[in-house]
């Protein structure tokens, strides 16, 4: 897919300063290693980061192997974890701890994260600044004492107002394909979690004339289980980024109705799929009794492709990440420690 990434180029040209010596800067990152992210890493190198000083940790369910090899060819330490079948959060925590052992306090260390786990693992190291991409990562970091600033891309106006409808539409199209492939007739849909993504999904499914119900994050589990028992939705979409149901919760439903669980967040934590995995591939569906865990419980937005969204759709999010890194290295970091807003200058530049 040919695309010139004009917005990323614009951000790079705006912040590039040949007088900055980045030889002592090390960039430790966790990202979905896809083609648009690869362009970001290339521009980091063009900006002045040394590839041998860059670590790119992928995720077992999302990264594309071809892109991983491309990053390695650039000299970047790209790491694609193997899928073991264990709960993703357990495996990912272990992978982040392995990176902890590579970090030297003698360097100027920067962390670019997707989910908050890498920042949490490295918080006791000497970190110059960090960038967090996701809402679940933001919630994870809120309660931590951090002695370095973290640019909060997750709650930036651009990401909340412009990315969420795009992601919502991608999720809807993949859910609709699953419905058609499995010949589910006029399925009832329940969305759990009415944040930016959940609300976008609620609106899209309503506009597409689906039978749709929404539960907010604050809904207690008893009320949720009662609704699942009474309403018997065919499709249950988790958009909370938190643990929703346990194995015991599933067993308490006690009915023959088929429930199809779909994740719209950034892990497999919402539904207890890891308890039922056997020899499935990373993107296979998993079945337990009358419960179906679509895409192995992983976000339906990821299937191992080089592109999970078009470059045009995802470029603003990548620009927020890249621009936050370039801002911190070229213009300095805020005096405030912990969560800080994305610079207004960067948001304005992206939306001009």
mmCIF file of C-alpha atoms in Angstrom:
data_model
loop_
_atom_site.group_PDB
_atom_site.id
_atom_site.type_symbol
_atom_site.label_atom_id
_atom_site.label_comp_id
_atom_site.label_asym_id
_atom_site.label_seq_id
_atom_site.Cartn_x
_atom_site.Cartn_y
_atom_site.Cartn_z
ATOM 1 C CA UNK A 1 0.000 0.000 0.000
ATOM 2 C CA UNK A 2 1.749 3.127 -1.242
ATOM 3 C CA UNK A 3 1.423 6.170 1.025
ATOM 4 C CA UNK A 4 3.826 9.056 1.656
ATOM 5 C CA UNK A 5 2.780 9.876 5.262
ATOM 6 C CA UNK A 6 2.680 13.652 4.718
ATOM 7 C CA UNK A 7 1.591 14.419 8.275
ATOM 8 C CA UNK A 8 4.466 12.453 9.813
ATOM 9 C CA UNK A 9 6.843 14.227 7.441
ATOM 10 C CA UNK A 10 5.381 17.579 8.468
ATOM 11 C CA UNK A 11 5.883 16.775 12.171
ATOM 12 C CA UNK A 12 9.437 15.623 11.541
ATOM 13 C CA UNK A 13 10.382 18.777 9.620
ATOM 14 C CA UNK A 14 8.818 20.995 12.287
ATOM 15 C CA UNK A 15 10.815 19.549 15.187
ATOM 16 C CA UNK A 16 14.018 18.451 13.476
ATOM 17 C CA UNK A 17 17.112 20.202 14.799
ATOM 18 C CA UNK A 18 20.501 19.040 13.558
ATOM 19 C CA UNK A 19 22.181 20.637 16.588
ATOM 20 C CA UNK A 20 20.653 18.076 18.948
ATOM 21 C CA UNK A 21 22.997 15.217 19.826
ATOM 22 C CA UNK A 22 20.867 12.115 20.416
ATOM 23 C CA UNK A 23 23.767 9.693 20.884
ATOM 24 C CA UNK A 24 22.963 9.267 24.598
ATOM 25 C CA UNK A 25 19.208 8.893 24.089
ATOM 26 C CA UNK A 26 17.724 5.409 24.235
ATOM 27 C CA UNK A 27 14.144 4.738 23.121
ATOM 28 C CA UNK A 28 12.345 1.779 24.697
ATOM 29 C CA UNK A 29 8.955 1.166 23.138
ATOM 30 C CA UNK A 30 5.994 -1.158 23.096
ATOM 31 C CA UNK A 31 3.844 -0.890 19.967
ATOM 32 C CA UNK A 32 1.725 -2.846 17.538
ATOM 33 C CA UNK A 33 4.479 -3.431 14.993
ATOM 34 C CA UNK A 34 2.607 -2.684 11.778
ATOM 35 C CA UNK A 35 3.507 -0.828 8.590
ATOM 36 C CA UNK A 36 2.483 2.697 9.780
ATOM 37 C CA UNK A 37 4.442 2.248 13.018
ATOM 38 C CA UNK A 38 7.437 1.168 10.950
ATOM 39 C CA UNK A 39 7.355 4.568 9.197
ATOM 40 C CA UNK A 40 7.440 6.225 12.611
ATOM 41 C CA UNK A 41 10.567 4.292 13.588
ATOM 42 C CA UNK A 42 12.229 5.241 10.299
ATOM 43 C CA UNK A 43 11.552 8.898 11.026
ATOM 44 C CA UNK A 44 12.966 8.534 14.533
ATOM 45 C CA UNK A 45 16.196 7.416 12.880
ATOM 46 C CA UNK A 46 16.030 10.322 10.450
ATOM 47 C CA UNK A 47 15.490 12.656 13.409
ATOM 48 C CA UNK A 48 18.753 11.441 14.917
ATOM 49 C CA UNK A 49 18.038 8.433 17.121
ATOM 50 C CA UNK A 50 20.564 5.682 16.673
ATOM 51 C CA UNK A 51 18.830 2.442 15.647
ATOM 52 C CA UNK A 52 21.063 0.406 17.954
ATOM 53 C CA UNK A 53 19.680 2.537 20.833
ATOM 54 C CA UNK A 54 16.070 1.642 20.014
ATOM 55 C CA UNK A 55 14.085 -1.300 21.376
ATOM 56 C CA UNK A 56 10.686 -2.089 19.837
ATOM 57 C CA UNK A 57 8.651 -4.663 21.758
ATOM 58 C CA UNK A 58 5.681 -6.010 19.825
ATOM 59 C CA UNK A 59 2.582 -7.824 21.018
ATOM 60 C CA UNK A 60 1.960 -11.480 20.226
ATOM 61 C CA UNK A 61 -1.562 -10.858 18.921
ATOM 62 C CA UNK A 62 -1.008 -7.760 16.815
ATOM 63 C CA UNK A 63 2.423 -7.383 15.260
ATOM 64 C CA UNK A 64 3.183 -8.392 11.703
ATOM 65 C CA UNK A 65 6.217 -10.651 11.242
ATOM 66 C CA UNK A 66 7.276 -8.959 8.004
ATOM 67 C CA UNK A 67 7.336 -5.574 9.735
ATOM 68 C CA UNK A 68 9.327 -7.018 12.641
ATOM 69 C CA UNK A 69 11.976 -8.251 10.203
ATOM 70 C CA UNK A 70 12.007 -4.868 8.472
ATOM 71 C CA UNK A 71 12.722 -3.121 11.770
ATOM 72 C CA UNK A 72 15.520 -5.567 12.527
ATOM 73 C CA UNK A 73 16.966 -4.771 9.112
ATOM 74 C CA UNK A 74 17.129 -1.113 10.142
ATOM 75 C CA UNK A 75 19.269 -2.073 13.147
ATOM 76 C CA UNK A 76 16.468 -1.709 15.706
ATOM 77 C CA UNK A 77 16.149 -4.332 18.439
ATOM 78 C CA UNK A 78 12.677 -5.493 17.443
ATOM 79 C CA UNK A 79 11.125 -8.176 19.640
ATOM 80 C CA UNK A 80 8.053 -10.172 18.667
ATOM 81 C CA UNK A 81 6.926 -12.398 21.577
ATOM 82 C CA UNK A 82 5.669 -15.878 20.840
ATOM 83 C CA UNK A 83 2.056 -16.775 21.553
ATOM 84 C CA UNK A 84 2.050 -19.312 24.397
ATOM 85 C CA UNK A 85 -1.660 -19.457 25.206
ATOM 86 C CA UNK A 86 -1.241 -17.907 28.644
ATOM 87 C CA UNK A 87 -3.114 -14.750 29.604
ATOM 88 C CA UNK A 88 -1.645 -11.856 27.644
ATOM 89 C CA UNK A 89 -1.122 -9.599 30.667
ATOM 90 C CA UNK A 90 0.988 -12.260 32.398
ATOM 91 C CA UNK A 91 3.178 -12.798 29.343
ATOM 92 C CA UNK A 92 3.449 -9.098 28.591
ATOM 93 C CA UNK A 93 4.502 -8.275 32.157
ATOM 94 C CA UNK A 94 7.303 -10.833 31.851
ATOM 95 C CA UNK A 95 8.426 -9.395 28.510
ATOM 96 C CA UNK A 96 8.546 -5.869 29.945
ATOM 97 C CA UNK A 97 10.610 -7.108 32.885
ATOM 98 C CA UNK A 98 13.162 -8.543 30.442
ATOM 99 C CA UNK A 99 13.546 -5.068 28.963
ATOM 100 C CA UNK A 100 14.038 -3.648 32.465
ATOM 101 C CA UNK A 101 17.289 -5.609 32.660
ATOM 102 C CA UNK A 102 18.595 -3.881 29.517
ATOM 103 C CA UNK A 103 18.070 -0.295 30.708
ATOM 104 C CA UNK A 104 21.071 1.640 32.016
ATOM 105 C CA UNK A 105 20.603 4.665 34.283
ATOM 106 C CA UNK A 106 23.613 6.254 32.591
ATOM 107 C CA UNK A 107 21.588 7.059 29.472
ATOM 108 C CA UNK A 108 18.749 9.438 28.677
ATOM 109 C CA UNK A 109 15.962 6.884 28.507
ATOM 110 C CA UNK A 110 12.624 7.538 26.803
ATOM 111 C CA UNK A 111 9.649 5.158 26.948
ATOM 112 C CA UNK A 112 6.910 4.947 24.323
ATOM 113 C CA UNK A 113 4.158 2.656 25.540
ATOM 114 C CA UNK A 114 0.877 1.072 24.509
ATOM 115 C CA UNK A 115 -0.927 -0.143 27.619
ATOM 116 C CA UNK A 116 1.173 1.195 30.497
ATOM 117 C CA UNK A 117 2.971 -2.063 31.291
ATOM 118 C CA UNK A 118 6.382 -1.001 30.002
ATOM 119 C CA UNK A 119 6.244 2.343 31.807
ATOM 120 C CA UNK A 120 5.254 0.545 35.007
ATOM 121 C CA UNK A 121 8.108 -1.960 34.597
ATOM 122 C CA UNK A 122 10.684 0.794 34.060
ATOM 123 C CA UNK A 123 9.393 3.348 36.586
ATOM 124 C CA UNK A 124 12.276 2.712 38.997
ATOM 125 C CA UNK A 125 14.841 3.326 36.273
ATOM 126 C CA UNK A 126 16.188 6.739 35.304
ATOM 127 C CA UNK A 127 13.574 7.806 32.742
ATOM 128 C CA UNK A 128 13.781 11.188 31.001
ATOM 129 C CA UNK A 129 10.141 11.132 29.898
ATOM 130 C CA UNK A 130 7.508 8.737 28.563
ATOM 131 C CA UNK A 131 4.497 8.666 26.231
ATOM 132 C CA UNK A 132 1.350 6.574 26.794
ATOM 133 C CA UNK A 133 -1.010 5.762 23.945
ATOM 134 C CA UNK A 134 -4.084 4.014 25.391
ATOM 135 C CA UNK A 135 -6.879 4.773 27.831
ATOM 136 C CA UNK A 136 -6.285 1.487 29.665
ATOM 137 C CA UNK A 137 -2.621 2.467 30.035
ATOM 138 C CA UNK A 138 -3.619 5.910 31.300
ATOM 139 C CA UNK A 139 -5.859 4.324 33.958
ATOM 140 C CA UNK A 140 -3.045 1.950 34.926
ATOM 141 C CA UNK A 141 -0.584 4.823 35.412
ATOM 142 C CA UNK A 142 -2.960 7.175 37.241
ATOM 143 C CA UNK A 143 -2.349 5.550 40.611
ATOM 144 C CA UNK A 144 1.425 5.199 40.266
ATOM 145 C CA UNK A 145 3.998 7.587 41.709
ATOM 146 C CA UNK A 146 6.126 8.584 38.724
ATOM 147 C CA UNK A 147 9.217 10.768 38.943
ATOM 148 C CA UNK A 148 9.160 11.648 35.239
ATOM 149 C CA UNK A 149 6.529 13.199 32.953
ATOM 150 C CA UNK A 150 4.271 11.016 30.804
ATOM 151 C CA UNK A 151 2.653 12.632 27.758
ATOM 152 C CA UNK A 152 -0.962 11.474 27.806
ATOM 153 C CA UNK A 153 -1.725 10.813 24.146
ATOM 154 C CA UNK A 154 -4.630 8.588 25.208
ATOM 155 C CA UNK A 155 -6.729 11.512 26.450
ATOM 156 C CA UNK A 156 -5.641 14.069 23.880
ATOM 157 C CA UNK A 157 -8.487 15.869 22.142
ATOM 158 C CA UNK A 158 -7.344 14.685 18.716
ATOM 159 C CA UNK A 159 -7.324 11.013 19.684
ATOM 160 C CA UNK A 160 -10.589 11.097 21.617
ATOM 161 C CA UNK A 161 -12.631 12.975 19.035
ATOM 162 C CA UNK A 162 -11.089 11.794 15.769
ATOM 163 C CA UNK A 163 -9.651 8.318 16.293
ATOM 164 C CA UNK A 164 -12.535 6.771 18.252
ATOM 165 C CA UNK A 165 -15.107 6.934 15.403
ATOM 166 C CA UNK A 166 -12.535 5.450 13.011
ATOM 167 C CA UNK A 167 -11.727 2.553 15.344
ATOM 168 C CA UNK A 168 -15.431 2.101 16.036
ATOM 169 C CA UNK A 169 -16.144 1.736 12.326
ATOM 170 C CA UNK A 170 -13.307 -0.807 11.879
ATOM 171 C CA UNK A 171 -14.635 -2.856 14.807
ATOM 172 C CA UNK A 172 -18.176 -2.696 13.435
ATOM 173 C CA UNK A 173 -17.121 -3.934 9.992
ATOM 174 C CA UNK A 174 -15.213 -6.871 11.495
ATOM 175 C CA UNK A 175 -18.095 -7.763 13.812
ATOM 176 C CA UNK A 176 -20.496 -7.605 10.871
ATOM 177 C CA UNK A 177 -18.239 -9.954 8.880
ATOM 178 C CA UNK A 178 -18.168 -12.368 11.826
ATOM 179 C CA UNK A 179 -21.967 -12.234 12.017
ATOM 180 C CA UNK A 180 -22.305 -12.957 8.300
ATOM 181 C CA UNK A 181 -19.655 -15.702 8.297
ATOM 182 C CA UNK A 182 -21.398 -17.466 11.193
ATOM 183 C CA UNK A 183 -24.904 -16.888 9.798
ATOM 184 C CA UNK A 184 -26.199 -15.181 12.922
ATOM 185 C CA UNK A 185 -29.689 -13.930 12.054
ATOM 186 C CA UNK A 186 -30.710 -10.525 13.463
ATOM 187 C CA UNK A 187 -28.312 -10.840 16.408
ATOM 188 C CA UNK A 188 -28.781 -8.900 19.620
ATOM 189 C CA UNK A 189 -25.653 -6.932 20.543
ATOM 190 C CA UNK A 190 -24.533 -5.744 23.982
ATOM 191 C CA UNK A 191 -21.646 -3.293 24.373
ATOM 192 C CA UNK A 192 -19.999 -3.138 27.792
ATOM 193 C CA UNK A 193 -18.091 0.076 28.453
ATOM 194 C CA UNK A 194 -19.363 3.382 27.112
ATOM 195 C CA UNK A 195 -16.126 5.312 26.806
ATOM 196 C CA UNK A 196 -15.074 6.886 23.497
ATOM 197 C CA UNK A 197 -14.903 3.544 21.638
ATOM 198 C CA UNK A 198 -17.999 2.061 23.265
ATOM 199 C CA UNK A 199 -20.092 5.130 22.521
ATOM 200 C CA UNK A 200 -18.897 5.152 18.912
ATOM 201 C CA UNK A 201 -19.904 1.502 18.582
ATOM 202 C CA UNK A 202 -23.275 2.154 20.193
ATOM 203 C CA UNK A 203 -23.973 4.903 17.687
ATOM 204 C CA UNK A 204 -22.812 2.899 14.653
ATOM 205 C CA UNK A 205 -24.780 -0.242 15.564
ATOM 206 C CA UNK A 206 -27.867 1.880 16.235
ATOM 207 C CA UNK A 207 -27.518 3.658 12.881
ATOM 208 C CA UNK A 208 -27.157 0.256 11.197
ATOM 209 C CA UNK A 209 -30.478 -0.857 12.767
ATOM 210 C CA UNK A 210 -29.079 -3.544 15.073
ATOM 211 C CA UNK A 211 -30.784 -4.509 18.317
ATOM 212 C CA UNK A 212 -28.259 -2.889 20.665
ATOM 213 C CA UNK A 213 -27.820 -2.441 24.428
ATOM 214 C CA UNK A 214 -25.075 -0.505 26.190
ATOM 215 C CA UNK A 215 -23.670 -0.863 29.719
ATOM 216 C CA UNK A 216 -21.425 1.760 31.235
ATOM 217 C CA UNK A 217 -18.146 0.978 33.018
ATOM 218 C CA UNK A 218 -19.720 1.606 36.419
ATOM 219 C CA UNK A 219 -22.337 -1.125 35.970
ATOM 220 C CA UNK A 220 -21.886 -3.717 38.703
ATOM 221 C CA UNK A 221 -21.310 -7.338 37.769
ATOM 222 C CA UNK A 222 -24.577 -8.568 39.269
ATOM 223 C CA UNK A 223 -26.567 -6.220 37.031
ATOM 224 C CA UNK A 224 -24.475 -7.218 34.012
ATOM 225 C CA UNK A 225 -24.988 -10.938 34.619
ATOM 226 C CA UNK A 226 -28.692 -10.401 35.179
ATOM 227 C CA UNK A 227 -28.943 -8.611 31.847
ATOM 228 C CA UNK A 228 -27.002 -11.316 30.004
ATOM 229 C CA UNK A 229 -29.341 -13.933 31.457
ATOM 230 C CA UNK A 230 -32.533 -12.064 30.638
ATOM 231 C CA UNK A 231 -31.639 -10.392 27.339
ATOM 232 C CA UNK A 232 -29.510 -13.249 25.966
ATOM 233 C CA UNK A 233 -27.479 -11.139 23.508
ATOM 234 C CA UNK A 234 -25.788 -13.027 20.715
ATOM 235 C CA UNK A 235 -22.809 -10.661 20.526
ATOM 236 C CA UNK A 236 -21.160 -9.252 23.666
ATOM 237 C CA UNK A 237 -18.503 -6.605 22.969
ATOM 238 C CA UNK A 238 -16.120 -5.631 25.773
ATOM 239 C CA UNK A 239 -14.803 -2.081 25.461
ATOM 240 C CA UNK A 240 -13.593 -1.446 29.008
ATOM 241 C CA UNK A 241 -9.976 -2.632 29.088
ATOM 242 C CA UNK A 242 -10.756 -4.299 32.445
ATOM 243 C CA UNK A 243 -11.682 -7.788 33.675
ATOM 244 C CA UNK A 244 -15.418 -8.261 33.121
ATOM 245 C CA UNK A 245 -16.272 -11.930 33.621
ATOM 246 C CA UNK A 246 -14.707 -14.951 35.313
ATOM 247 C CA UNK A 247 -15.116 -18.648 34.560
ATOM 248 C CA UNK A 248 -17.571 -18.882 37.469
ATOM 249 C CA UNK A 249 -19.557 -15.996 35.998
ATOM 250 C CA UNK A 250 -19.882 -17.880 32.713
ATOM 251 C CA UNK A 251 -20.988 -21.039 34.464
ATOM 252 C CA UNK A 252 -23.599 -19.064 36.408
ATOM 253 C CA UNK A 253 -25.382 -18.147 33.164
ATOM 254 C CA UNK A 254 -26.591 -21.777 32.854
ATOM 255 C CA UNK A 255 -28.340 -21.718 29.541
ATOM 256 C CA UNK A 256 -27.947 -23.133 26.045
ATOM 257 C CA UNK A 257 -27.962 -19.765 24.334
ATOM 258 C CA UNK A 258 -24.786 -19.057 22.374
ATOM 259 C CA UNK A 259 -22.804 -16.033 23.524
ATOM 260 C CA UNK A 260 -20.115 -14.649 21.203
ATOM 261 C CA UNK A 261 -17.596 -12.554 23.152
ATOM 262 C CA UNK A 262 -15.600 -9.933 21.250
ATOM 263 C CA UNK A 263 -12.864 -7.673 22.601
ATOM 264 C CA UNK A 264 -12.701 -4.059 21.470
ATOM 265 C CA UNK A 265 -9.888 -3.054 23.822
ATOM 266 C CA UNK A 266 -6.191 -3.864 24.069
ATOM 267 C CA UNK A 267 -5.802 -7.299 25.655
ATOM 268 C CA UNK A 268 -7.609 -10.595 26.290
ATOM 269 C CA UNK A 269 -8.414 -9.662 29.883
ATOM 270 C CA UNK A 270 -12.123 -8.839 29.588
ATOM 271 C CA UNK A 271 -13.279 -12.440 29.074
ATOM 272 C CA UNK A 272 -11.643 -15.564 30.643
ATOM 273 C CA UNK A 273 -10.509 -17.092 27.348
ATOM 274 C CA UNK A 274 -7.039 -18.191 28.511
ATOM 275 C CA UNK A 275 -8.644 -20.832 30.756
ATOM 276 C CA UNK A 276 -10.025 -22.631 27.692
ATOM 277 C CA UNK A 277 -7.209 -22.393 25.141
ATOM 278 C CA UNK A 278 -5.778 -25.615 23.767
ATOM 279 C CA UNK A 279 -3.860 -25.701 20.487
ATOM 280 C CA UNK A 280 -5.528 -22.770 18.749
ATOM 281 C CA UNK A 281 -3.534 -20.283 16.722
ATOM 282 C CA UNK A 282 -3.310 -16.747 17.962
ATOM 283 C CA UNK A 283 -6.290 -15.541 15.869
ATOM 284 C CA UNK A 284 -8.477 -18.643 16.067
ATOM 285 C CA UNK A 285 -11.834 -18.590 17.819
ATOM 286 C CA UNK A 286 -12.071 -20.531 21.085
ATOM 287 C CA UNK A 287 -15.179 -22.362 22.330
ATOM 288 C CA UNK A 288 -16.203 -23.367 25.842
ATOM 289 C CA UNK A 289 -19.676 -24.933 26.137
ATOM 290 C CA UNK A 290 -22.040 -22.356 24.593
ATOM 291 C CA UNK A 291 -19.501 -19.515 24.776
ATOM 292 C CA UNK A 292 -17.428 -18.398 21.784
ATOM 293 C CA UNK A 293 -14.363 -16.200 22.221
ATOM 294 C CA UNK A 294 -13.819 -14.480 18.908
ATOM 295 C CA UNK A 295 -10.217 -13.976 17.700
ATOM 296 C CA UNK A 296 -8.944 -15.916 20.720
ATOM 297 C CA UNK A 297 -10.217 -13.166 23.011
ATOM 298 C CA UNK A 298 -7.840 -10.630 21.495
ATOM 299 C CA UNK A 299 -9.000 -7.306 20.035
ATOM 300 C CA UNK A 300 -10.913 -7.918 16.824
ATOM 301 C CA UNK A 301 -9.020 -4.983 15.297
ATOM 302 C CA UNK A 302 -5.878 -7.141 14.994
ATOM 303 C CA UNK A 303 -5.464 -10.136 12.711
ATOM 304 C CA UNK A 304 -1.712 -10.143 12.006
ATOM 305 C CA UNK A 305 -1.925 -7.953 8.897
ATOM 306 C CA UNK A 306 0.604 -5.274 7.926
ATOM 307 C CA UNK A 307 -2.257 -2.783 7.853
ATOM 308 C CA UNK A 308 -5.196 -3.083 10.239
ATOM 309 C CA UNK A 309 -6.421 0.387 9.288
ATOM 310 C CA UNK A 310 -5.516 2.498 6.286
ATOM 311 C CA UNK A 311 -2.475 4.768 6.750
ATOM 312 C CA UNK A 312 -4.723 7.804 6.358
ATOM 313 C CA UNK A 313 -6.980 6.599 9.194
ATOM 314 C CA UNK A 314 -4.180 5.913 11.658
ATOM 315 C CA UNK A 315 -1.690 8.650 10.735
ATOM 316 C CA UNK A 316 -2.913 11.237 13.257
ATOM 317 C CA UNK A 317 -2.488 8.807 16.133
ATOM 318 C CA UNK A 318 1.024 7.928 14.957
ATOM 319 C CA UNK A 319 1.728 11.662 14.610
ATOM 320 C CA UNK A 320 0.696 12.224 18.245
ATOM 321 C CA UNK A 321 3.104 9.519 19.396
ATOM 322 C CA UNK A 322 5.993 10.589 17.200
ATOM 323 C CA UNK A 323 5.392 14.280 17.843
ATOM 324 C CA UNK A 324 5.389 13.775 21.611
ATOM 325 C CA UNK A 325 8.787 12.072 21.400
ATOM 326 C CA UNK A 326 10.202 14.781 19.140
ATOM 327 C CA UNK A 327 8.770 17.544 21.347
ATOM 328 C CA UNK A 328 10.399 16.144 24.473
ATOM 329 C CA UNK A 329 13.798 15.729 22.845
ATOM 330 C CA UNK A 330 13.884 18.990 20.880
ATOM 331 C CA UNK A 331 12.050 21.430 23.168
ATOM 332 C CA UNK A 332 12.515 19.932 26.598
ATOM 333 C CA UNK A 333 10.118 18.258 29.005
ATOM 334 C CA UNK A 334 7.568 19.727 31.450
ATOM 335 C CA UNK A 335 8.568 20.384 35.058
ATOM 336 C CA UNK A 336 5.509 18.431 36.192
ATOM 337 C CA UNK A 337 6.012 14.762 37.047
ATOM 338 C CA UNK A 338 3.451 12.086 36.200
ATOM 339 C CA UNK A 339 0.643 12.462 33.656
ATOM 340 C CA UNK A 340 0.843 15.615 31.509
ATOM 341 C CA UNK A 341 -1.133 16.819 28.508
ATOM 342 C CA UNK A 342 0.109 16.523 24.961
ATOM 343 C CA UNK A 343 1.546 19.959 24.003
ATOM 344 C CA UNK A 344 -1.059 22.229 22.418
ATOM 345 C CA UNK A 345 1.495 23.148 19.779
ATOM 346 C CA UNK A 346 1.573 19.552 18.605
ATOM 347 C CA UNK A 347 -2.218 19.158 18.529
ATOM 348 C CA UNK A 348 -2.506 22.404 16.571
ATOM 349 C CA UNK A 349 0.186 21.311 14.124
ATOM 350 C CA UNK A 350 -1.573 17.981 13.517
ATOM 351 C CA UNK A 351 -4.946 19.611 12.870
ATOM 352 C CA UNK A 352 -3.867 22.575 10.719
#
